Amino acid sequence: MRKPSWFNVVSLTLGFAFLYIPMIILVIYSFNESKLVAVWGGFSTKWYGELMQNEAFLDAAWVTLKVGVISSTIATVLGTMAAFVLVRAGRFRGRTLFSGMIYAPLVMPEVITGLSLLLLFIAVGMDRGVATIVLAHATFSMCYVSVVVSSRMASFDESLEEAALDLGCTPWDAFKSVTLPIIAPAVASGWLLAFTLSLDDLVIASFTAGPSATTLPIKIYSSVRLGVSPEINALSTLIIGLVTIGVLVASITSKRAIQKQKRDELLAVH
């Protein structure tokens, strides 16, 4: 095994330090007794209690979760259908335009996407709220789902589906019983990616949100403009904790799945 050079070690150390030291400082100051963010006044968890009683943040978090679940589900269905057409439909009239429209949101500036959707909602007379945010998030995140699912379907062995059809399955039964279980990890990955993009979005949501629907990123941004409060540090720490737990669970699950697959292969050989 090749020994890493000092340049690589220093570069990685500086990169990780630049990324994670601010997060560590934020977590530490979320337990600060003082109202002043930059002045340590002793250890306390009172700001977590204050956060749990803050109706504005709780309502924004509920709106964010609701929008994320609904929009990612819609985006997964539409993105999977688009991927199926791109991979299985072959050459058809308008394919280049169709694929271009699918991939355009990947490189389109979010400001342009948000402004165009705002003008659309105004033109059709649709009041801005949870529904408009859901439609906006589903619109720009479905292309990510399409890319993930289409990459999996491109390597899919179609002979398995053909065998199911030869055994008497209808095309829908073959898709439901053979194709969908095989591409299910890619579909789940696309859903998680769309959900993450929805939770993280600020620009598009700021164009399409109304007074009755404020997402958590918008609420945090508007609060930070008036000054960083210890409650925001506590909220950020909770988010970091949830993300860390999710990454650990995903890593452990993936590791166990790989170990199980290796054991099954060894048993099959013997």
JSON list of C-alpha atoms in Angstrom, two decimals, residues 84 88 152-153 156-157 160-161 171 173-185 187:
[
{"chain": "A", "resi": 84, "resn": "PHE", "atom": "CA", "xyz": [-38.06, 4.83, -18.51]},
{"chain": "A", "resi": 88, "resn": "ARG", "atom": "CA", "xyz": [-36.58, 2.21, -23.30]},
{"chain": "A", "resi": 152, "resn": "ARG", "atom": "CA", "xyz": [-29.49, 2.23, -13.35]},
{"chain": "A", "resi": 153, "resn": "MET", "atom": "CA", "xyz": [-31.90, 1.30, -16.12]},
{"chain": "A", "resi": 156, "resn": "PHE", "atom": "CA", "xyz": [-30.58, -3.30, -16.58]},
{"chain": "A", "resi": 157, "resn": "ASP", "atom": "CA", "xyz": [-30.71, -6.77, -18.15]},
{"chain": "A", "resi": 160, "resn": "LEU", "atom": "CA", "xyz": [-35.22, -10.77, -17.25]},
{"chain": "A", "resi": 161, "resn": "GLU", "atom": "CA", "xyz": [-38.22, -8.70, -18.24]},
{"chain": "A", "resi": 171, "resn": "PRO", "atom": "CA", "xyz": [-46.14, -5.54, -19.33]},
{"chain": "A", "resi": 173, "resn": "ASP", "atom": "CA", "xyz": [-46.95, -7.14, -14.09]},
{"chain": "A", "resi": 174, "resn": "ALA", "atom": "CA", "xyz": [-43.45, -7.58, -15.52]},
{"chain": "A", "resi": 175, "resn": "PHE", "atom": "CA", "xyz": [-42.54, -4.03, -14.57]},
{"chain": "A", "resi": 176, "resn": "LYS", "atom": "CA", "xyz": [-44.03, -4.38, -11.09]},
{"chain": "A", "resi": 177, "resn": "SER", "atom": "CA", "xyz": [-42.60, -7.82, -10.34]},
{"chain": "A", "resi": 178, "resn": "VAL", "atom": "CA", "xyz": [-39.23, -7.72, -12.13]},
{"chain": "A", "resi": 179, "resn": "THR", "atom": "CA", "xyz": [-38.11, -4.25, -13.19]},
{"chain": "A", "resi": 180, "resn": "LEU", "atom": "CA", "xyz": [-39.22, -2.20, -10.20]},
{"chain": "A", "resi": 181, "resn": "PRO", "atom": "CA", "xyz": [-37.60, -4.42, -7.51]},
{"chain": "A", "resi": 182, "resn": "ILE", "atom": "CA", "xyz": [-34.30, -4.32, -9.41]},
{"chain": "A", "resi": 183, "resn": "ILE", "atom": "CA", "xyz": [-34.26, -0.54, -9.88]},
{"chain": "A", "resi": 184, "resn": "ALA", "atom": "CA", "xyz": [-35.75, 0.07, -6.40]},
{"chain": "A", "resi": 185, "resn": "PRO", "atom": "CA", "xyz": [-32.40, 1.16, -4.86]},
{"chain": "A", "resi": 187, "resn": "VAL", "atom": "CA", "xyz": [-35.60, 4.95, -7.10]}
]
